[in-house]
Coordinates of C-alpha atoms in Angstrom, one line a residue:
X1 CA 143.8 107.4 71.6
X2 CA 145.2 104.3 73.3
X3 CA 143.4 105.3 76.5
X4 CA 140.1 105.7 74.7
X5 CA 140.5 102.2 73.1
X6 CA 141.3 100.7 76.5
X7 CA 138.3 102.3 78.2
X8 CA 136.0 101.1 75.3
X9 CA 137.4 97.6 75.6
X10 CA 136.9 97.6 79.4
X11 CA 133.3 98.8 79.0
X12 CA 132.6 96.0 76.5
X13 CA 134.2 93.5 78.8
X14 CA 132.1 94.6 81.8
X15 CA 128.9 94.6 79.6
X16 CA 129.7 91.0 78.6
X17 CA 130.3 90.0 82.2
X18 CA 126.9 91.5 83.2
X19 CA 125.1 89.5 80.5
X20 CA 127.0 86.4 81.6
X21 CA 125.9 86.5 85.2
X22 CA 122.3 87.7 84.5
X23 CA 122.4 90.4 87.1
X24 CA 118.7 90.4 88.0
X25 CA 117.9 87.3 90.1
X26 CA 114.9 85.2 89.0
X27 CA 111.9 84.6 91.3
X28 CA 112.2 81.6 93.6
X29 CA 110.7 78.3 92.6
X30 CA 109.1 75.7 94.8
X31 CA 109.3 71.9 94.5
X32 CA 108.9 70.6 91.0
X33 CA 108.1 67.2 89.5
X34 CA 111.2 67.1 87.3
X35 CA 114.5 68.8 86.8
X36 CA 115.4 70.6 83.6
X37 CA 118.6 71.0 81.6
X38 CA 118.6 73.9 79.2
X39 CA 121.2 74.4 76.4
X40 CA 122.0 78.1 75.9
X41 CA 123.5 78.5 72.5
X42 CA 125.2 81.8 73.3
X43 CA 126.5 83.7 70.2
X44 CA 128.0 81.9 67.3
X45 CA 131.8 82.0 67.3
X46 CA 131.9 83.5 70.8
X47 CA 132.6 80.2 72.6
X48 CA 130.0 81.1 75.2
X49 CA 127.5 78.2 75.1
X50 CA 126.2 77.2 78.5
X51 CA 124.0 74.7 80.3
X52 CA 121.4 75.9 82.9
X53 CA 120.0 73.5 85.4
X54 CA 116.7 73.8 87.3
X55 CA 116.8 71.4 90.3
X56 CA 113.4 69.8 91.0
X57 CA 114.3 69.1 94.7
X58 CA 115.4 72.6 95.6
X59 CA 113.8 74.8 92.9
X60 CA 117.2 76.4 92.4
X61 CA 118.2 77.5 88.9
X62 CA 122.0 77.3 88.2
X63 CA 123.3 79.1 85.1
X64 CA 126.9 78.1 84.1
X65 CA 126.0 74.7 85.4
X66 CA 128.4 72.7 83.2
X67 CA 131.3 75.0 83.9
X68 CA 130.6 75.0 87.7
X69 CA 130.5 71.2 87.8
X70 CA 133.5 70.5 85.5
X71 CA 135.7 73.5 85.7
X72 CA 135.8 74.1 81.9
X73 CA 133.5 75.6 79.3
X74 CA 131.0 73.6 77.3
X75 CA 132.0 75.2 73.9
X76 CA 130.6 77.1 71.0
X77 CA 127.0 76.9 70.0
X78 CA 125.4 73.8 71.4
X79 CA 122.7 72.7 68.9
X80 CA 120.9 69.8 70.6
X81 CA 120.7 67.7 73.7
X82 CA 119.3 64.1 74.2
X83 CA 119.2 61.5 76.9
X84 CA 120.6 58.2 75.7
X85 CA 119.9 56.1 78.8
X86 CA 119.6 56.5 82.5
X87 CA 123.3 57.5 82.9
X88 CA 124.2 59.2 79.7
X89 CA 123.3 62.5 78.0
X90 CA 124.7 63.8 74.7
X91 CA 125.1 67.4 73.6
X92 CA 126.1 68.4 70.1
X93 CA 128.3 71.4 70.3
X94 CA 128.3 72.6 66.7
X95 CA 131.1 75.1 66.3
X96 CA 133.4 73.4 68.7
X97 CA 133.0 70.3 66.6
X98 CA 132.4 67.9 69.5
X99 CA 129.7 65.8 70.9
X100 CA 129.9 66.2 74.7
X101 CA 128.6 63.5 77.0
X102 CA 127.6 64.1 80.6
X103 CA 126.0 62.2 83.4
X104 CA 122.6 63.4 84.8
X105 CA 124.5 65.2 87.6
X106 CA 126.4 67.3 85.0
X107 CA 129.7 65.5 85.2
X108 CA 131.5 65.3 81.8
X109 CA 132.2 61.7 80.9
X110 CA 133.7 61.8 77.4
X111 CA 133.4 63.3 74.0
X112 CA 133.3 62.4 70.3
X113 CA 135.5 64.7 68.3
X114 CA 135.4 63.5 64.7
X115 CA 131.9 64.6 63.7
X116 CA 132.6 68.3 62.7
X117 CA 129.8 70.8 62.2
X118 CA 127.4 68.4 64.0
X119 CA 123.7 69.4 64.3
X120 CA 120.9 67.2 65.6
X121 CA 120.7 64.0 67.5
X122 CA 118.5 60.9 67.9
X123 CA 119.1 57.6 69.6
X124 CA 117.9 54.0 70.1
X125 CA 119.7 53.6 73.4
X126 CA 122.6 51.6 71.9
X127 CA 123.7 54.0 69.2
X128 CA 123.6 57.8 68.8
X129 CA 122.9 59.2 65.3
X130 CA 124.2 62.7 64.4
X131 CA 123.7 64.9 61.4
X132 CA 126.6 66.9 60.1
X133 CA 126.9 69.8 57.6
X134 CA 130.6 68.7 57.0
X135 CA 131.9 66.5 54.2
X136 CA 134.5 64.4 56.1
X137 CA 133.9 61.7 58.7
X138 CA 137.1 59.9 59.6
X139 CA 138.6 58.5 56.4
X140 CA 135.3 58.9 54.5
X141 CA 134.6 61.9 52.3
X142 CA 131.1 62.9 51.1
X143 CA 130.0 65.3 48.4
X144 CA 127.2 66.6 50.6
X145 CA 126.4 66.2 54.2
X146 CA 126.1 62.9 56.2
X147 CA 124.7 61.2 59.3
X148 CA 127.1 59.4 61.7
X149 CA 126.4 56.4 63.9
X150 CA 128.2 56.4 67.3
X151 CA 128.5 53.3 69.5
X152 CA 127.4 54.5 73.0
X153 CA 129.6 52.0 74.7
X154 CA 132.8 53.3 73.1
X155 CA 131.7 56.8 72.0
X156 CA 133.3 56.1 68.7
X157 CA 131.9 56.5 65.2
X158 CA 131.3 53.1 63.8
X159 CA 129.6 54.0 60.5
X160 CA 128.3 56.9 58.4
X161 CA 126.1 57.6 55.4
X162 CA 125.9 60.4 52.9
X163 CA 122.7 62.3 52.6
X164 CA 121.7 65.7 51.3
X165 CA 123.3 69.2 51.6
X166 CA 123.4 70.5 55.1
X167 CA 121.2 67.8 56.8
X168 CA 119.5 69.1 60.0
X169 CA 116.6 67.4 61.8
X170 CA 116.7 63.6 62.3
X171 CA 114.3 61.1 63.7
X172 CA 114.2 57.3 64.1
X173 CA 111.2 55.1 63.3
X174 CA 111.1 51.3 63.0
X175 CA 114.8 51.0 62.2
X176 CA 114.8 53.8 59.7
X177 CA 116.4 57.2 60.0
X178 CA 114.6 60.2 58.5
X179 CA 116.8 63.1 57.8
X180 CA 115.6 66.6 56.8
X181 CA 118.1 68.1 54.3
X182 CA 118.2 71.9 54.4
X183 CA 120.8 73.0 51.9
X184 CA 121.2 75.8 54.4
X185 CA 124.5 77.1 52.8
X186 CA 122.7 77.7 49.5
X187 CA 123.1 81.5 50.1
X188 CA 126.9 81.2 50.0
X189 CA 127.6 78.0 48.0
X190 CA 126.9 76.8 44.5
X191 CA 123.9 74.6 45.3
X192 CA 120.2 75.1 45.8
X193 CA 118.2 74.7 49.0
X194 CA 117.3 71.0 49.5
X195 CA 113.7 69.8 49.3
X196 CA 114.3 66.1 50.3
X197 CA 114.0 63.9 53.3
X198 CA 116.6 61.1 53.2
X199 CA 115.7 57.6 54.5
X200 CA 118.6 55.6 55.9
X201 CA 118.6 52.0 57.3
X202 CA 120.0 52.5 60.8
X203 CA 121.4 48.9 61.1
X204 CA 123.5 49.0 57.9
X205 CA 123.8 52.8 57.5
X206 CA 122.9 52.5 53.8
X207 CA 120.6 55.0 52.1
X208 CA 117.2 53.6 51.2
X209 CA 116.0 56.7 49.2
X210 CA 114.7 60.2 49.3
X211 CA 111.2 61.7 49.7
X212 CA 110.9 64.7 47.5
X213 CA 108.7 67.4 49.1
X214 CA 109.2 70.4 46.8
X215 CA 109.5 72.4 50.0
X216 CA 112.9 74.1 50.3
X217 CA 115.2 74.4 53.3
X218 CA 113.9 71.6 55.7
X219 CA 115.4 72.7 59.0
X220 CA 114.9 72.7 62.7
X221 CA 113.8 69.9 65.0
X222 CA 111.7 66.9 63.9
X223 CA 109.1 65.7 66.4
X224 CA 107.3 62.4 66.3
X225 CA 103.8 61.3 67.2
X226 CA 103.5 57.5 66.7
X227 CA 104.1 56.9 63.0
X228 CA 104.0 60.5 62.1
X229 CA 106.8 63.1 61.8
X230 CA 106.4 66.9 61.9
X231 CA 109.1 68.7 59.7
X232 CA 109.5 72.4 59.1
X233 CA 110.3 74.0 55.7
X234 CA 111.6 77.5 55.9
X235 CA 110.9 78.2 52.3
X236 CA 113.1 80.5 50.2
X237 CA 111.7 84.0 50.4
X238 CA 109.3 85.2 47.8
X239 CA 109.6 82.0 45.6
X240 CA 108.3 79.4 48.1
X241 CA 106.6 80.2 51.4
X242 CA 107.2 78.3 54.6
X243 CA 105.3 75.0 55.2
X244 CA 104.8 72.3 57.8
X245 CA 105.2 68.7 56.5
X246 CA 103.4 65.9 58.3
X247 CA 105.0 62.6 57.1
X248 CA 103.5 59.1 57.6
X249 CA 106.5 56.8 58.1
X250 CA 104.4 53.7 57.3
X251 CA 103.6 54.9 53.8
X252 CA 106.1 57.7 53.2
X253 CA 103.2 59.9 52.1
X254 CA 103.0 63.4 53.5
X255 CA 100.6 66.3 53.9
X256 CA 101.5 70.0 53.6
X257 CA 100.1 72.8 55.9
X258 CA 100.5 76.4 54.8
X259 CA 102.3 77.7 57.9
X260 CA 105.8 77.2 59.4
X261 CA 106.7 75.1 62.4
X262 CA 110.2 76.4 63.3
X263 CA 109.6 75.0 66.8
X264 CA 107.6 71.8 67.2
X265 CA 107.0 69.2 69.9
X266 CA 104.7 66.3 70.5
X267 CA 103.0 64.7 73.4
X268 CA 102.9 61.4 71.5
X269 CA 99.5 62.0 69.9
X270 CA 99.4 65.7 68.8
X271 CA 101.9 68.1 67.4
X272 CA 102.3 71.6 68.9
X273 CA 104.0 74.1 66.6
X274 CA 105.3 77.7 66.8
X275 CA 106.4 79.4 63.6
X276 CA 107.1 82.9 62.4
X277 CA 107.0 84.5 59.0
X278 CA 108.4 87.9 58.0
X279 CA 106.0 89.8 55.8
X280 CA 107.9 91.1 52.8
X281 CA 105.7 94.2 52.5
X282 CA 106.2 95.4 56.1
X283 CA 109.2 93.5 57.4
X284 CA 107.2 92.6 60.4
X285 CA 107.2 89.1 61.9
X286 CA 103.8 87.2 62.2
X287 CA 103.4 84.3 64.6
X288 CA 101.7 81.0 63.8
X289 CA 100.7 78.9 66.8
X290 CA 99.0 75.6 66.1
X291 CA 98.0 72.1 67.4
X292 CA 97.9 69.4 64.7
X293 CA 96.2 66.0 64.9
X294 CA 98.2 64.0 62.4
X295 CA 95.7 61.2 62.2
X296 CA 92.9 63.5 61.1
X297 CA 94.9 66.5 60.0
X298 CA 92.7 68.7 62.1
X299 CA 94.5 72.0 63.0
X300 CA 93.8 74.1 66.1
X301 CA 95.1 77.5 67.0
X302 CA 95.9 77.0 70.7
X303 CA 98.7 75.5 72.8
X304 CA 97.8 74.4 76.3
X305 CA 95.3 77.2 77.0
X306 CA 94.2 80.6 75.6
X307 CA 96.3 82.4 78.2
X308 CA 99.5 80.4 77.3
X309 CA 98.8 80.8 73.6
X310 CA 98.5 84.6 74.1
X311 CA 101.7 84.7 76.1
X312 CA 103.6 82.8 73.4
X313 CA 102.3 85.1 70.8
X314 CA 103.5 88.1 72.7
X315 CA 107.1 86.9 73.1
X316 CA 109.8 88.8 71.2
X317 CA 111.5 85.6 70.0
X318 CA 110.2 82.2 71.0
X319 CA 113.3 80.0 70.9
X320 CA 112.3 76.5 72.0
X321 CA 109.2 74.5 72.7
X322 CA 109.4 71.3 74.7
X323 CA 106.9 68.8 76.2
X324 CA 108.1 66.6 79.0
X325 CA 107.7 62.9 78.3
X326 CA 107.3 62.3 82.1
X327 CA 104.8 64.9 83.2
X328 CA 103.3 66.3 79.9
X329 CA 104.3 69.8 81.1
X330 CA 105.0 72.5 78.5
X331 CA 108.2 74.5 78.6
X332 CA 109.2 77.3 76.2
X333 CA 111.9 80.0 76.0
X334 CA 112.2 83.5 74.8
X335 CA 115.5 84.6 73.3
X336 CA 114.4 88.3 73.5
X337 CA 117.2 90.4 71.8
X338 CA 119.7 87.5 71.2
X339 CA 122.4 89.2 73.2
X340 CA 121.2 89.2 76.8
X341 CA 119.6 86.6 79.1
X342 CA 116.7 84.7 77.7
X343 CA 113.7 83.5 79.7
X344 CA 112.2 80.1 80.6
X345 CA 108.5 79.5 81.1
X346 CA 106.7 76.4 82.5
X347 CA 103.1 75.3 82.4
X348 CA 101.3 72.1 83.3
X349 CA 99.3 70.3 80.5
X350 CA 96.2 71.9 82.0
X351 CA 97.7 75.4 81.6
X352 CA 98.7 76.0 85.2
X353 CA 101.8 78.1 85.7
X354 CA 104.6 76.1 87.3
X355 CA 106.9 79.0 88.1
X356 CA 107.5 82.6 87.3
X357 CA 109.7 83.3 84.2
X358 CA 113.3 82.4 84.9
X359 CA 116.4 84.2 83.5
X360 CA 118.7 81.9 81.7
X361 CA 121.6 82.8 79.4
X362 CA 121.9 84.0 75.8
X363 CA 119.7 82.1 73.2
X364 CA 118.2 79.3 75.4
X365 CA 117.3 76.8 72.7
X366 CA 117.1 73.1 73.8
X367 CA 115.4 71.7 76.9
X368 CA 115.7 68.2 78.5
X369 CA 113.6 67.0 81.4
X370 CA 115.0 64.6 84.0
X371 CA 112.6 62.8 86.4
X372 CA 113.0 63.9 90.0
X373 CA 115.2 61.4 91.9

């Protein structure tokens, strides 16, 4: 019996190792206009989050990049990545309860460790703002969730503000923070899903108020196009269907679109969204792929080109959508079965393929472009 257990354990270990090193090599890539860092979430509570790095100068893709540069693991379930300035990048590592900082060359250069259950990030270059599902920030205790303000010079939390239950996406506009409250623990705790967007004054970290949307479970990334924000509502099953919220930050008025935008990105003028809905009658997932002009509220059904749109629609599990602020190129990932290497795709703004699909790691979810040096 012990022998059988040992053999099973060994087989599981070897299987995990095989996933970890992505046994099939990816096709070679030529010279690119920018480098990419990709956060692979790994599996929750497995402590196997990773960074992948696609080098613009060599075209080489390196998985386990953070570990190879620093000699230690990134942590459990990285949830977001953002460039603060030319020399500093922040990564929220949710289940490890740290915000890890790196230089653009991948070198670790500090961490903030007192924002537990951290989620999404935004920055003004001087401060980093982080949402948290937790209730404690230093000596301060909150009934619900909060957003923390971190001084980039010291990497210390200098202020915090209570918002709604389980706040997720966050964006900054004209000195105000907009926080999408999810209430994501409603399935296991004694509160309902949230329907509010909290507004916080970034300078004083005081809450200005809430925008009530009547759309439950506001979660995922928030993208911004000028004065407009794109926010996803997951809905709550058969009671309320998923929606996309387009918020005008000048007036705090919003429009609703009758489809989800679990993944959304912007080129500064338009929003590009990918969403999926599981049909209650069949249990099958249906994809929604759209382009939104927030100024006119015109909605299209194509991203980049018909060929790219068709490709996205064919993916098992689209897991991130990113538009480079430097080149306007579109990058997206496919998590596939959530347990083996995901794939990275890249296309120019004109729909030209930049490289063949590249094998990353488990659940590649967050992309950051760096200009070629």
